[in-house]
Each structure stands twice: as C-alpha cells, then as structure tokens.
XYZ file of N, CA and C in Angstrom:
777
model
N -61.251 -49.362 59.200
C -60.615 -50.730 58.050
C -60.616 -50.252 57.715
N -56.314 -40.850 62.922
C -56.911 -41.744 61.967
C -58.263 -41.571 62.345
N -62.667 -33.376 63.161
C -63.386 -34.782 63.392
C -64.299 -34.544 62.347
N -64.403 -35.518 61.552
C -65.182 -35.180 60.380
C -66.341 -36.144 60.286
N -67.425 -35.727 59.582
C -68.561 -36.617 59.393
C -68.372 -37.432 58.150
N -69.273 -38.417 57.933
C -69.171 -39.250 56.745
C -69.335 -38.414 55.487
N -70.017 -37.282 55.627
C -70.170 -36.384 54.484
C -68.827 -35.987 53.920
N -67.882 -35.649 54.812
C -66.545 -35.281 54.361
C -65.818 -36.504 53.823
N -66.075 -37.665 54.447
C -65.439 -38.891 53.985
C -65.730 -39.129 52.513
N -66.992 -38.942 52.137
C -67.404 -39.253 50.777
C -66.754 -38.325 49.766
N -66.255 -37.179 50.221
C -65.621 -36.244 49.293
C -64.317 -36.776 48.742
N -63.692 -37.680 49.456
C -62.344 -38.092 49.077
C -62.369 -38.998 47.868
N -61.442 -38.786 46.948
C -61.367 -39.606 45.745
C -60.494 -40.821 45.958
N -59.753 -40.862 47.045
C -58.875 -41.988 47.339
C -59.427 -42.770 48.510
N -59.579 -44.072 48.335
C -60.138 -44.882 49.409
C -59.275 -44.853 50.651
N -57.979 -44.707 50.493
C -57.094 -44.674 51.664
C -57.401 -43.475 52.538
N -57.667 -42.329 51.931
C -58.029 -41.134 52.690
C -59.367 -41.326 53.382
N -60.279 -42.010 52.707
C -61.594 -42.238 53.285
C -61.479 -43.025 54.583
N -60.709 -44.077 54.558
C -60.587 -44.910 55.756
C -59.990 -44.134 56.909
N -59.011 -43.299 56.632
C -58.390 -42.514 57.696
C -59.428 -41.652 58.395
N -60.391 -41.114 57.637
C -61.429 -40.279 58.233
C -62.511 -41.114 58.913
N -62.806 -42.284 58.337
C -63.823 -43.140 58.948
C -63.458 -43.478 60.378
N -62.197 -43.759 60.602
C -61.747 -44.186 61.924
C -62.027 -43.116 62.963
N -61.986 -41.834 62.579
C -62.179 -40.746 63.529
C -63.572 -40.128 63.471
N -64.428 -40.620 62.567
C -65.727 -39.979 62.391
C -66.700 -40.388 63.486
N -67.797 -39.631 63.581
C -68.842 -39.938 64.552
C -69.771 -40.964 63.918
N -69.575 -42.241 64.251
C -70.331 -43.304 63.617
C -71.817 -43.202 63.920
N -72.160 -42.543 65.011
C -73.563 -42.423 65.367
C -74.335 -41.593 64.350
N -73.644 -40.793 63.547
C -74.302 -39.935 62.577
C -74.549 -40.652 61.261
N -74.046 -41.882 61.108
C -74.172 -42.588 59.839
C -75.554 -43.217 59.705
N -76.111 -43.166 58.511
C -77.304 -43.933 58.208
C -76.878 -45.358 57.911
N -77.837 -46.283 57.796
C -77.498 -47.673 57.484
C -76.745 -47.756 56.175
N -77.176 -46.975 55.171
C -76.491 -47.003 53.878
C -75.063 -46.495 54.029
N -74.880 -45.463 54.821
C -73.542 -44.906 54.980
C -72.614 -45.853 55.729
N -73.169 -46.624 56.659
C -72.343 -47.625 57.349
C -71.818 -48.629 56.338
N -72.669 -49.039 55.406
C -72.186 -49.986 54.406
C -71.133 -49.337 53.530
N -71.294 -48.058 53.236
C -70.257 -47.358 52.470
C -68.933 -47.402 53.219
N -69.001 -47.196 54.523
C -67.764 -47.222 55.309
C -67.108 -48.590 55.230
N -67.924 -49.645 55.319
C -67.367 -50.991 55.226
C -66.763 -51.231 53.849
N -67.418 -50.722 52.803
C -66.876 -50.863 51.458
C -65.555 -50.142 51.328
N -65.416 -49.011 52.023
C -64.135 -48.304 52.001
C -63.033 -49.174 52.587
N -63.363 -49.879 53.695
C -62.369 -50.777 54.267
C -61.979 -51.863 53.275
N -62.966 -52.360 52.520
C -62.656 -53.375 51.521
C -61.681 -52.829 50.500
N -61.885 -51.587 50.081
C -61.014 -51.001 49.073
C -59.604 -50.797 49.568
N -59.471 -50.475 50.854
C -58.144 -50.156 51.363
C -57.462 -51.384 51.944
N -58.125 -52.078 52.870
C -57.537 -53.265 53.469
C -58.054 -54.469 52.703
N -57.515 -54.649 51.504
C -58.184 -55.441 50.494
C -58.165 -56.931 50.713
N -57.117 -57.472 51.279
C -57.098 -58.933 51.383
C -56.175 -59.387 52.500
N -56.576 -60.429 53.166
C -55.778 -60.979 54.256
C -54.841 -62.056 53.762
N -54.237 -62.808 54.661
C -53.195 -63.728 54.273
C -53.650 -64.982 53.566
N -54.935 -65.178 53.354
C -55.375 -66.357 52.616
C -55.554 -67.526 53.544
N -54.504 -68.261 53.817
C -54.569 -69.350 54.779
C -53.424 -69.199 55.754
N -53.554 -69.845 56.872
C -52.491 -69.757 57.867
C -51.185 -70.306 57.329
N -51.266 -71.385 56.537
C -50.051 -71.960 55.981
C -49.339 -70.947 55.099
N -50.098 -70.192 54.308
C -49.483 -69.202 53.424
C -48.853 -68.094 54.234
N -49.532 -67.661 55.286
C -49.037 -66.529 56.062
C -47.781 -66.875 56.835
N -47.745 -68.061 57.408
C -46.641 -68.397 58.286
C -45.590 -69.289 57.637
N -45.913 -69.822 56.466
C -44.957 -70.684 55.793
C -44.822 -72.030 56.470
N -45.818 -72.420 57.272
C -45.755 -73.712 57.945
C -47.171 -74.178 58.231
N -47.330 -75.449 58.530
C -48.649 -75.988 58.808
C -48.942 -75.834 60.288
N -50.025 -75.157 60.604
C -50.437 -75.000 61.993
C -51.936 -75.249 62.068
N -52.418 -75.471 63.263
C -53.844 -75.697 63.454
C -54.556 -74.354 63.450
N -55.620 -74.247 62.641
C -56.385 -73.012 62.581
C -57.854 -73.375 62.435
N -58.720 -72.462 62.805
C -60.146 -72.731 62.739
C -60.714 -72.179 61.427
N -61.445 -73.015 60.708
C -62.097 -72.567 59.485
C -63.373 -71.826 59.846
N -63.509 -70.593 59.348
C -64.661 -69.755 59.653
C -65.676 -69.737 58.512
N -65.179 -69.801 57.265
C -66.082 -69.763 56.119
C -65.340 -70.201 54.866
N -66.105 -70.569 53.846
C -65.557 -70.879 52.530
C -66.376 -70.123 51.504
N -65.673 -69.442 50.592
C -66.319 -68.709 49.501
C -65.914 -69.403 48.206
N -66.899 -69.872 47.412
C -66.595 -70.643 46.211
C -67.476 -70.206 45.048
N -66.897 -70.219 43.831
C -67.652 -69.849 42.634
C -67.908 -71.022 41.706
N -67.685 -72.265 42.198
C -67.894 -73.440 41.383
C -66.630 -73.945 40.731
N -65.634 -73.078 40.617
C -64.349 -73.453 40.031
C -63.234 -73.312 41.054
N -63.243 -72.192 41.733
C -62.221 -71.913 42.739
C -62.887 -71.660 44.084
N -62.117 -71.774 45.125
C -62.663 -71.509 46.459
C -61.642 -70.741 47.288
N -62.143 -69.969 48.233
C -61.321 -69.184 49.150
C -61.675 -69.598 50.570
N -60.700 -70.134 51.286
C -60.889 -70.529 52.674
C -60.624 -69.340 53.586
N -61.507 -69.105 54.530
C -61.340 -68.031 55.503
C -61.151 -68.660 56.877
N -60.044 -68.353 57.510
C -59.734 -68.916 58.814
C -59.789 -67.844 59.902
N -59.712 -68.304 61.140
C -59.679 -67.376 62.261
C -58.471 -66.448 62.148
N -57.354 -66.969 61.663
C -56.167 -66.131 61.489
C -56.412 -65.006 60.490
N -57.203 -65.289 59.446
C -57.532 -64.255 58.473
C -58.296 -63.106 59.125
N -59.197 -63.468 60.027
C -59.990 -62.435 60.698
C -59.104 -61.603 61.624
N -58.185 -62.264 62.313
C -57.256 -61.527 63.172
C -56.362 -60.617 62.331
N -55.983 -61.090 61.140
C -55.194 -60.253 60.232
C -55.968 -58.993 59.889
N -57.254 -59.165 59.565
C -58.086 -58.004 59.228
C -58.119 -57.022 60.395
N -58.285 -57.537 61.599
C -58.352 -56.670 62.780
C -57.000 -56.022 63.069
N -55.912 -56.706 62.728
C -54.581 -56.152 62.976
C -54.355 -54.870 62.179
N -55.029 -54.742 61.040
C -54.878 -53.551 60.211
C -55.701 -52.375 60.707
N -56.578 -52.625 61.668
C -57.410 -51.566 62.219
C -56.862 -51.194 63.592
N -56.209 -50.049 63.655
C -55.388 -49.708 64.820
C -56.156 -49.671 66.132
N -57.462 -49.452 66.095
C -58.221 -49.348 67.341
C -58.880 -50.661 67.760
N -58.641 -51.722 67.010
C -59.238 -53.006 67.345
C -58.296 -53.818 68.237
N -58.867 -54.445 69.257
C -58.102 -55.332 70.131
C -58.057 -56.707 69.477
N -56.872 -57.275 69.340
C -56.763 -58.566 68.661
C -56.321 -59.704 69.574
N -55.966 -59.419 70.803
C -55.569 -60.472 71.742
C -56.222 -60.245 73.096
N -57.426 -60.785 73.333
C -58.237 -61.538 72.368
C -59.219 -60.608 71.665
N -59.651 -60.949 70.447
C -60.650 -60.133 69.752
C -62.043 -60.398 70.307
N -62.906 -59.423 70.225
C -64.285 -59.617 70.680
C -65.084 -60.351 69.609
N -66.174 -60.988 70.017
C -67.026 -61.672 69.051
C -67.609 -60.699 68.037
N -67.968 -59.503 68.508
C -68.532 -58.503 67.596
C -67.516 -58.100 66.533
N -66.271 -57.901 66.947
C -65.229 -57.535 65.985
C -64.957 -58.674 65.008
N -64.991 -59.905 65.498
C -64.782 -61.055 64.618
C -65.909 -61.178 63.600
N -67.137 -60.932 64.043
C -68.275 -60.995 63.126
C -68.152 -59.930 62.033
N -67.760 -58.722 62.435
C -67.579 -57.643 61.460
C -66.452 -57.982 60.491
N -65.359 -58.504 61.032
C -64.228 -58.878 60.179
C -64.621 -59.976 59.206
N -65.428 -60.922 59.647
C -65.854 -62.007 58.769
C -66.660 -61.471 57.594
N -67.569 -60.536 57.854
C -68.349 -59.954 56.762
C -67.445 -59.252 55.757
N -66.466 -58.521 56.276
C -65.541 -57.812 55.398
C -64.701 -58.773 54.570
N -64.180 -59.815 55.215
C -63.295 -60.739 54.516
C -64.063 -61.536 53.466
N -65.314 -61.870 53.754
C -66.133 -62.551 52.745
C -66.244 -61.699 51.491
N -66.541 -60.414 51.669
C -66.627 -59.520 50.503
C -65.277 -59.403 49.804
N -64.202 -59.362 50.577
C -62.867 -59.298 49.988
C -62.600 -60.517 49.113
N -62.980 -61.708 49.612
C -62.695 -62.927 48.865
C -63.539 -63.013 47.602
N -64.721 -62.417 47.623
C -65.513 -62.340 46.394
C -64.762 -61.524 45.349
N -64.175 -60.409 45.787
C -63.352 -59.614 44.870
C -62.152 -60.424 44.376
N -61.560 -61.211 45.263
C -60.388 -62.001 44.884
C -60.734 -62.998 43.787
N -61.884 -63.660 43.928
C -62.315 -64.620 42.912
C -62.582 -63.928 41.584
N -63.231 -62.777 41.645
C -63.556 -62.055 40.417
C -62.309 -61.503 39.743
N -61.347 -61.056 40.550
C -60.129 -60.467 39.986
C -59.342 -61.491 39.172
N -59.428 -62.756 39.568
C -58.701 -63.800 38.845
C -59.248 -64.021 37.441
N -60.455 -63.533 37.195
C -61.040 -63.665 35.863
C -60.432 -62.673 34.879
N -59.786 -61.639 35.406
C -59.228 -60.590 34.552
C -57.782 -60.324 34.969
N -56.850 -61.181 34.552
C -55.443 -61.010 34.955
C -54.887 -59.670 34.504
N -54.086 -59.053 35.371
C -53.466 -57.769 35.056
C -51.990 -57.833 35.449
N -51.218 -56.825 35.037
C -49.794 -56.805 35.347
C -49.563 -56.817 36.858
N -48.570 -57.579 37.284
C -48.243 -57.648 38.707
C -47.700 -56.309 39.193
N -47.988 -55.931 40.433
C -47.454 -54.681 40.980
C -45.924 -54.691 41.003
N -45.330 -53.541 40.818
C -43.879 -53.425 40.863
C -43.408 -53.317 42.308
N -42.109 -53.577 42.584
C -41.581 -53.409 43.944
C -41.817 -52.000 44.482
N -41.708 -50.997 43.611
C -41.929 -49.614 44.053
C -43.373 -49.416 44.492
N -44.307 -50.017 43.779
C -45.722 -49.899 44.151
C -45.988 -50.598 45.472
N -45.333 -51.719 45.700
C -45.497 -52.439 46.964
C -45.008 -51.581 48.124
N -43.844 -50.943 47.955
C -43.310 -50.104 49.016
C -44.192 -48.875 49.265
N -44.737 -48.324 48.204
C -45.642 -47.171 48.350
C -46.901 -47.577 49.117
N -47.417 -48.763 48.819
C -48.603 -49.255 49.517
C -48.299 -49.509 50.991
N -47.130 -50.044 51.273
C -46.727 -50.283 52.658
C -46.657 -48.971 53.427
N -46.102 -47.942 52.809
C -46.016 -46.634 53.450
C -47.408 -46.087 53.748
N -48.351 -46.325 52.831
C -49.721 -45.867 53.040
C -50.356 -46.562 54.242
N -50.133 -47.875 54.348
C -50.673 -48.619 55.485
C -50.078 -48.112 56.794
N -48.772 -47.902 56.807
C -48.093 -47.445 58.026
C -48.612 -46.088 58.486
N -49.103 -45.273 57.558
C -49.582 -43.936 57.926
C -50.805 -43.987 58.832
N -51.472 -45.132 58.902
C -52.648 -45.270 59.751
C -52.294 -45.624 61.195
N -51.006 -45.832 61.470
C -50.581 -46.286 62.791
C -49.620 -45.280 63.423
N -49.559 -45.255 64.764
C -48.693 -44.293 65.462
C -47.226 -44.431 65.093
N -46.794 -45.667 64.832
C -45.388 -45.900 64.513
C -45.244 -47.230 63.793
N -44.092 -47.402 63.141
C -43.796 -48.678 62.503
C -43.712 -49.784 63.545
N -43.143 -49.462 64.705
C -43.001 -50.462 65.771
C -44.360 -50.979 66.223
N -45.340 -50.088 66.342
C -46.678 -50.507 66.768
C -47.315 -51.415 65.717
N -47.151 -51.073 64.448
C -47.727 -51.908 63.400
C -47.051 -53.279 63.372
N -45.727 -53.293 63.522
C -45.020 -54.582 63.515
C -45.402 -55.425 64.732
N -45.685 -54.774 65.863
C -46.135 -55.518 67.039
C -47.431 -56.251 66.711
N -48.335 -55.570 66.024
C -49.601 -56.192 65.646
C -49.382 -57.288 64.599
N -48.441 -57.064 63.692
C -48.137 -58.095 62.694
C -47.643 -59.374 63.360
N -46.788 -59.211 64.347
C -46.251 -60.396 65.027
C -47.347 -61.177 65.746
N -48.373 -60.480 66.217
C -49.480 -61.155 66.894
C -50.261 -62.062 65.948
N -50.206 -61.762 64.641
C -50.946 -62.584 63.680
C -50.023 -63.421 62.804
N -48.732 -63.528 63.197
C -47.871 -64.507 62.566
C -46.767 -64.028 61.660
N -46.628 -62.716 61.446
C -45.548 -62.200 60.617
C -44.383 -61.748 61.497
N -43.188 -61.690 60.907
C -42.024 -61.295 61.695
C -41.816 -59.786 61.707
N -42.113 -59.118 60.585
C -41.931 -57.668 60.471
C -42.548 -57.214 59.158
N -42.429 -55.915 58.871
C -42.954 -55.412 57.601
C -42.093 -55.870 56.427
N -40.906 -56.413 56.725
C -40.037 -56.938 55.668
C -40.229 -58.438 55.470
N -41.136 -59.031 56.201
C -41.440 -60.447 56.045
C -41.846 -60.692 54.590
N -41.208 -61.673 53.928
C -41.487 -61.935 52.522
C -42.954 -62.313 52.298
N -43.517 -63.069 53.234
C -44.919 -63.444 53.100
C -45.819 -62.223 53.180
N -45.487 -61.297 54.073
C -46.273 -60.080 54.202
C -46.186 -59.239 52.928
N -44.973 -59.069 52.396
C -44.802 -58.295 51.171
C -45.532 -58.949 50.003
N -45.548 -60.279 49.986
C -46.259 -60.982 48.918
C -47.767 -60.719 49.021
N -48.253 -60.648 50.238
C -49.672 -60.362 50.427
C -50.018 -58.937 50.020
N -49.112 -58.001 50.299
C -49.333 -56.624 49.868
C -49.398 -56.566 48.346
N -48.540 -57.332 47.695
C -48.553 -57.382 46.233
C -49.881 -57.933 45.726
N -50.379 -58.977 46.384
C -51.664 -59.555 45.990
C -52.786 -58.554 46.191
N -52.725 -57.862 47.291
C -53.726 -56.839 47.575
C -53.733 -55.761 46.503
N -52.545 -55.317 46.095
C -52.438 -54.289 45.072
C -53.005 -54.767 43.742
N -52.764 -56.025 43.409
C -53.281 -56.566 42.159
C -54.810 -56.510 42.148
N -55.421 -56.831 43.291
C -56.878 -56.793 43.371
C -57.366 -55.346 43.367
N -56.621 -54.465 44.016
C -57.007 -53.052 44.014
C -57.005 -52.495 42.594
N -56.030 -52.909 41.795
C -55.995 -52.467 40.401
C -57.230 -52.965 39.655
N -57.640 -54.188 39.958
C -58.848 -54.725 39.347
C -60.055 -53.870 39.723
N -60.153 -53.518 40.996
C -61.295 -52.724 41.454
C -61.297 -51.351 40.792
N -60.115 -50.732 40.706
C -60.026 -49.430 40.056
C -60.490 -49.532 38.603
N -60.051 -50.577 37.912
C -60.443 -50.764 36.518
C -61.923 -51.089 36.398
N -62.386 -51.996 37.242
C -63.759 -52.505 37.134
C -64.809 -51.485 37.531
N -64.515 -50.661 38.534
C -65.556 -49.801 39.080
C -65.320 -48.303 38.895
N -64.113 -47.888 38.524
C -63.843 -46.453 38.424
C -63.520 -45.981 37.006
N -62.909 -46.843 36.220
C -62.395 -46.406 34.924
C -63.470 -45.880 33.983
N -64.664 -46.416 34.094
C -65.703 -46.070 33.131
C -66.768 -45.130 33.694
N -66.468 -44.522 34.830
C -67.396 -43.562 35.424
C -67.418 -42.276 34.599
N -68.607 -41.809 34.250
C -68.779 -40.546 33.528
C -69.734 -39.664 34.327
N -69.328 -38.425 34.569
C -70.172 -37.459 35.276
C -70.433 -36.299 34.330
N -71.694 -36.012 34.062
C -72.050 -34.948 33.130
C -72.216 -33.617 33.852
N -72.186 -32.529 33.081
C -72.391 -31.201 33.666
C -73.781 -31.076 34.268
N -74.776 -31.683 33.616
C -76.137 -31.639 34.154
C -76.195 -32.281 35.535
N -75.487 -33.391 35.705
C -75.456 -34.048 37.012
C -74.786 -33.153 38.048
N -73.710 -32.497 37.647
C -73.000 -31.603 38.559
C -73.877 -30.431 38.977
N -74.597 -29.836 38.031
C -75.451 -28.690 38.343
C -76.615 -29.103 39.239
N -77.192 -30.274 38.965
C -78.282 -30.764 39.808
C -77.793 -30.988 41.228
N -76.631 -31.601 41.375
C -76.057 -31.847 42.698
C -75.770 -30.527 43.405
N -75.233 -29.562 42.677
C -74.906 -28.261 43.253
C -76.150 -27.587 43.821
N -77.242 -27.614 43.077
C -78.462 -26.901 43.484
C -79.263 -27.639 44.547
N -79.291 -28.969 44.484
C -80.164 -29.719 45.389
C -79.470 -30.270 46.628
N -78.163 -30.418 46.570
C -77.438 -31.012 47.703
C -76.354 -30.087 48.233
N -75.492 -29.613 47.349
C -74.336 -28.845 47.804
C -74.747 -27.549 48.501
N -75.617 -26.754 47.857
C -76.007 -25.462 48.444
C -76.709 -25.634 49.792
N -77.764 -26.481 49.901
C -78.404 -26.662 51.217
C -77.429 -27.162 52.276
N -76.567 -28.072 51.867
C -75.598 -28.628 52.810
C -74.614 -27.558 53.288
N -74.131 -26.728 52.363
C -73.179 -25.675 52.716
C -73.828 -24.663 53.656
N -75.065 -24.271 53.366
C -75.761 -23.279 54.210
C -76.021 -23.827 55.606
N -76.317 -25.106 55.686
C -76.557 -25.710 56.993
C -75.286 -25.746 57.829
N -74.155 -26.026 57.186
C -72.892 -26.147 57.904
C -72.178 -24.817 58.087
N -72.514 -23.829 57.249
C -71.828 -22.529 57.300
C -72.834 -21.387 57.270
N -73.694 -21.289 58.291
C -74.718 -20.238 58.290
C -74.097 -18.843 58.202
N -74.651 -18.026 57.308
C -74.163 -16.662 57.154
C -73.036 -16.501 56.158
N -72.439 -17.601 55.691
C -71.331 -17.531 54.740
C -71.849 -17.495 53.308
N -71.044 -16.925 52.443
C -71.398 -16.846 51.027
C -71.151 -18.202 50.374
N -72.142 -18.692 49.656
C -72.014 -19.985 48.985
C -71.042 -19.860 47.813
N -70.064 -20.740 47.709
C -69.131 -20.696 46.572
C -69.888 -20.869 45.255
N -69.341 -20.354 44.195
C -69.978 -20.479 42.885
C -69.910 -21.926 42.409
N -70.726 -22.223 41.407
C -70.719 -23.564 40.838
C -69.354 -23.915 40.277
N -68.757 -22.994 39.528
C -67.462 -23.276 38.906
C -66.385 -23.513 39.952
N -66.437 -22.743 41.061
C -65.436 -22.910 42.120
C -65.601 -24.241 42.846
N -66.826 -24.776 42.830
C -67.122 -26.012 43.560
C -67.174 -27.226 42.653
N -67.018 -27.019 41.364
C -67.293 -28.096 40.407
C -66.391 -29.316 40.598
N -65.101 -29.102 40.829
C -64.196 -30.230 40.982
C -64.593 -31.087 42.182
N -64.917 -30.426 43.290
C -65.328 -31.142 44.490
C -66.620 -31.911 44.248
N -67.559 -31.287 43.570
C -68.835 -31.929 43.265
C -68.617 -33.140 42.369
N -67.735 -33.001 41.398
C -67.434 -34.120 40.509
C -66.876 -35.306 41.310
N -66.015 -35.015 42.282
C -65.461 -36.073 43.131
C -66.565 -36.760 43.927
N -67.471 -35.964 44.468
C -68.572 -36.534 45.252
C -69.409 -37.489 44.400
N -69.816 -37.010 43.241
C -70.674 -37.818 42.385
C -69.941 -39.077 41.931
N -68.668 -38.919 41.591
C -67.876 -40.072 41.167
C -67.834 -41.133 42.253
N -67.560 -40.717 43.501
C -67.486 -41.688 44.595
C -68.834 -42.348 44.849
N -69.916 -41.564 44.737
C -71.240 -42.148 44.912
C -71.487 -43.228 43.865
N -71.079 -42.961 42.632
C -71.273 -43.942 41.564
C -70.402 -45.177 41.782
N -69.170 -44.963 42.217
C -68.284 -46.094 42.490
C -68.882 -46.976 43.582
N -69.308 -46.353 44.683
C -69.900 -47.127 45.772
C -71.152 -47.856 45.302
N -71.963 -47.186 44.485
C -73.165 -47.821 43.970
C -72.836 -49.027 43.109
N -71.822 -48.895 42.269
C -71.403 -50.009 41.413
C -70.894 -51.188 42.236
N -70.128 -50.877 43.291
C -69.593 -51.945 44.135
C -70.722 -52.657 44.878
N -71.651 -51.898 45.416
C -72.777 -52.508 46.127
C -73.573 -53.416 45.197
N -73.848 -52.918 43.996
C -74.594 -53.707 43.020
C -73.828 -54.969 42.643
N -72.512 -54.820 42.447
C -71.678 -55.971 42.104
C -71.727 -57.035 43.191
N -71.571 -56.624 44.448
C -71.570 -57.585 45.552
C -72.914 -58.291 45.664
N -74.004 -57.531 45.492
C -75.332 -58.148 45.559
C -75.500 -59.191 44.453
N -75.047 -58.860 43.241
C -75.152 -59.796 42.128
C -74.229 -61.000 42.327
N -73.008 -60.731 42.793
C -72.033 -61.810 42.968
C -72.515 -62.831 43.987
N -73.170 -62.356 45.026
C -73.608 -63.275 46.079
C -74.746 -64.188 45.625
N -75.340 -63.870 44.468
C -76.369 -64.749 43.914
C -75.754 -65.958 43.204
N -74.508 -65.801 42.733
C -73.872 -66.892 41.991
C -72.688 -67.520 42.735
N -72.298 -66.933 43.846
C -71.176 -67.460 44.627
C -71.705 -68.070 45.918
N -71.194 -69.243 46.242
C -71.621 -69.932 47.474
C -70.752 -69.488 48.637
N -71.395 -69.055 49.709
C -70.693 -68.672 50.935
C -71.177 -69.581 52.056
N -70.278 -70.370 52.604
C -70.603 -71.265 53.709
C -69.915 -70.758 54.973
N -70.712 -70.426 55.972
C -70.190 -69.938 57.243
C -70.330 -71.037 58.288
N -69.238 -71.314 58.989
C -69.237 -72.370 59.985
C -69.499 -71.797 61.367
N -70.325 -72.461 62.130
C -70.645 -72.024 63.481
C -69.515 -72.350 64.437
N -69.621 -71.780 65.616
C -68.627 -72.103 66.630
C -67.571 -71.051 66.783
N -67.776 -69.834 66.138
C -66.785 -68.777 66.289
C -67.077 -67.962 67.520
C-alpha cells in the first residue's frame, strides 16, 4: 500500500517513494513499530477508497458492510468493495478472491483512512486541479507493470478504466485529503542543528559503519540534508501515530462480524 531495508525507506521524503520500497523490502527485518510506519505510509499514498459501492459504480448494488466510522456528526461507511479497492492498489495482493488476512489488513488501513477523511472535512482546502489529478494517476501507475494490468484490477472492483469519471473523482478526493495531511503533519515540522548533530553522532555514524565496514564516514555537512530528511520523516510519522491514537478516543468505530 516495487532490495532495501526499512531503514532506507525512512530516508525518503515522499510517501510515494516509501511505498515503492516497502513492497520490495524484507518485512522480516521490521520491528513492530516499523511495521506500523509501513502501514502509515500506505495510508499516505493510497489515501482513500471509493467510499460506497453506489458511489464507485454509479448504481445501487448489494454490498457487505464491514465497518462504520463516525465522529458524532458525520459517518463513513466501509464496505467489502472498499476493502477490495484497497487491495487492488497493491500490485502483489490477490483480489479474486482476497484472503481473510489481506481483508483484515485492508480493513485496518481503511479505518485509519476514513478517520483522516472525517478530519480533513473540518479544514476545507482548494480542490485539486486536473493537472494534479493526472500527475497523481501517473504516480499510481508507476507501481504497476503496465496500465493494462492496473486497469484489469480496476475492472475487478467496479471501474471501467483509468478514465472512469468515478475513478478520477476519487483520485481528486484522495489528493484533497493528502493536501490536508501535508498541511497538518508536515508544514510545521522544525529540525534544529542540534538534533541533526545528535542524530549524526548517535545513529548515522554507527549505522554507516555497520553497513559499510572499512569505508570513510561522510562528514556531517555532506550528510546533513539526508539526516534532516530522516528526522523530518520520523517526526511526521510520530505526529500521525499520535493523531490516530487521539482520534480513536473521540471517534466511534463499529466493526461488523462475518467477514
């Protein structure tokens, strides 16, 4: 939610790049905290599914309700189709039929996504432009072997193609929420020189020596930009984790059995 470890993943300043590396990383090397970071990366990149089956397909069809996320004023319905949509964006996931484990993972991700959706509505922002929508579509396609393969997966979850108006509308919605996340969790991040120097001496140098025995350690100034990116991403992930923990105290999540 395409061989590097999670350590390299965290270096990336763009969530889209992070997800591309997560897909190919050795998951066995992740700690529990790092696994959650990986899931948060999927939230940042594959931000929102089709909402309801009626919205996605433009018609009323029978679908199974998996969960409801509500803040007392608004509610977000999560259906089985939403979970399949989430899996359709992950090129290595089987969606016909999906496994119970994959559905459970998708449900956790979509619940967090819908929490972001509810919060984003509290802070309206400018709608994405057509050019931004097309750029986002190109980014999504880069995770798949071909456009044809991605469209095949789209058709399995109810869309006709990447030009489907409903699909493009969902990409626009996703971008609007992504802008909220960028504003809410990244805009106010400050990294001081003291933090950079501490990271360089206590983490960067030992890590570099372990991975590159016998090599000369780069200077602080030569490594500073990379270190700043690392610290920034750590702070962003920390802010998102804290936000989700706090949000779940005031938002009701009802999960229905029988999936």
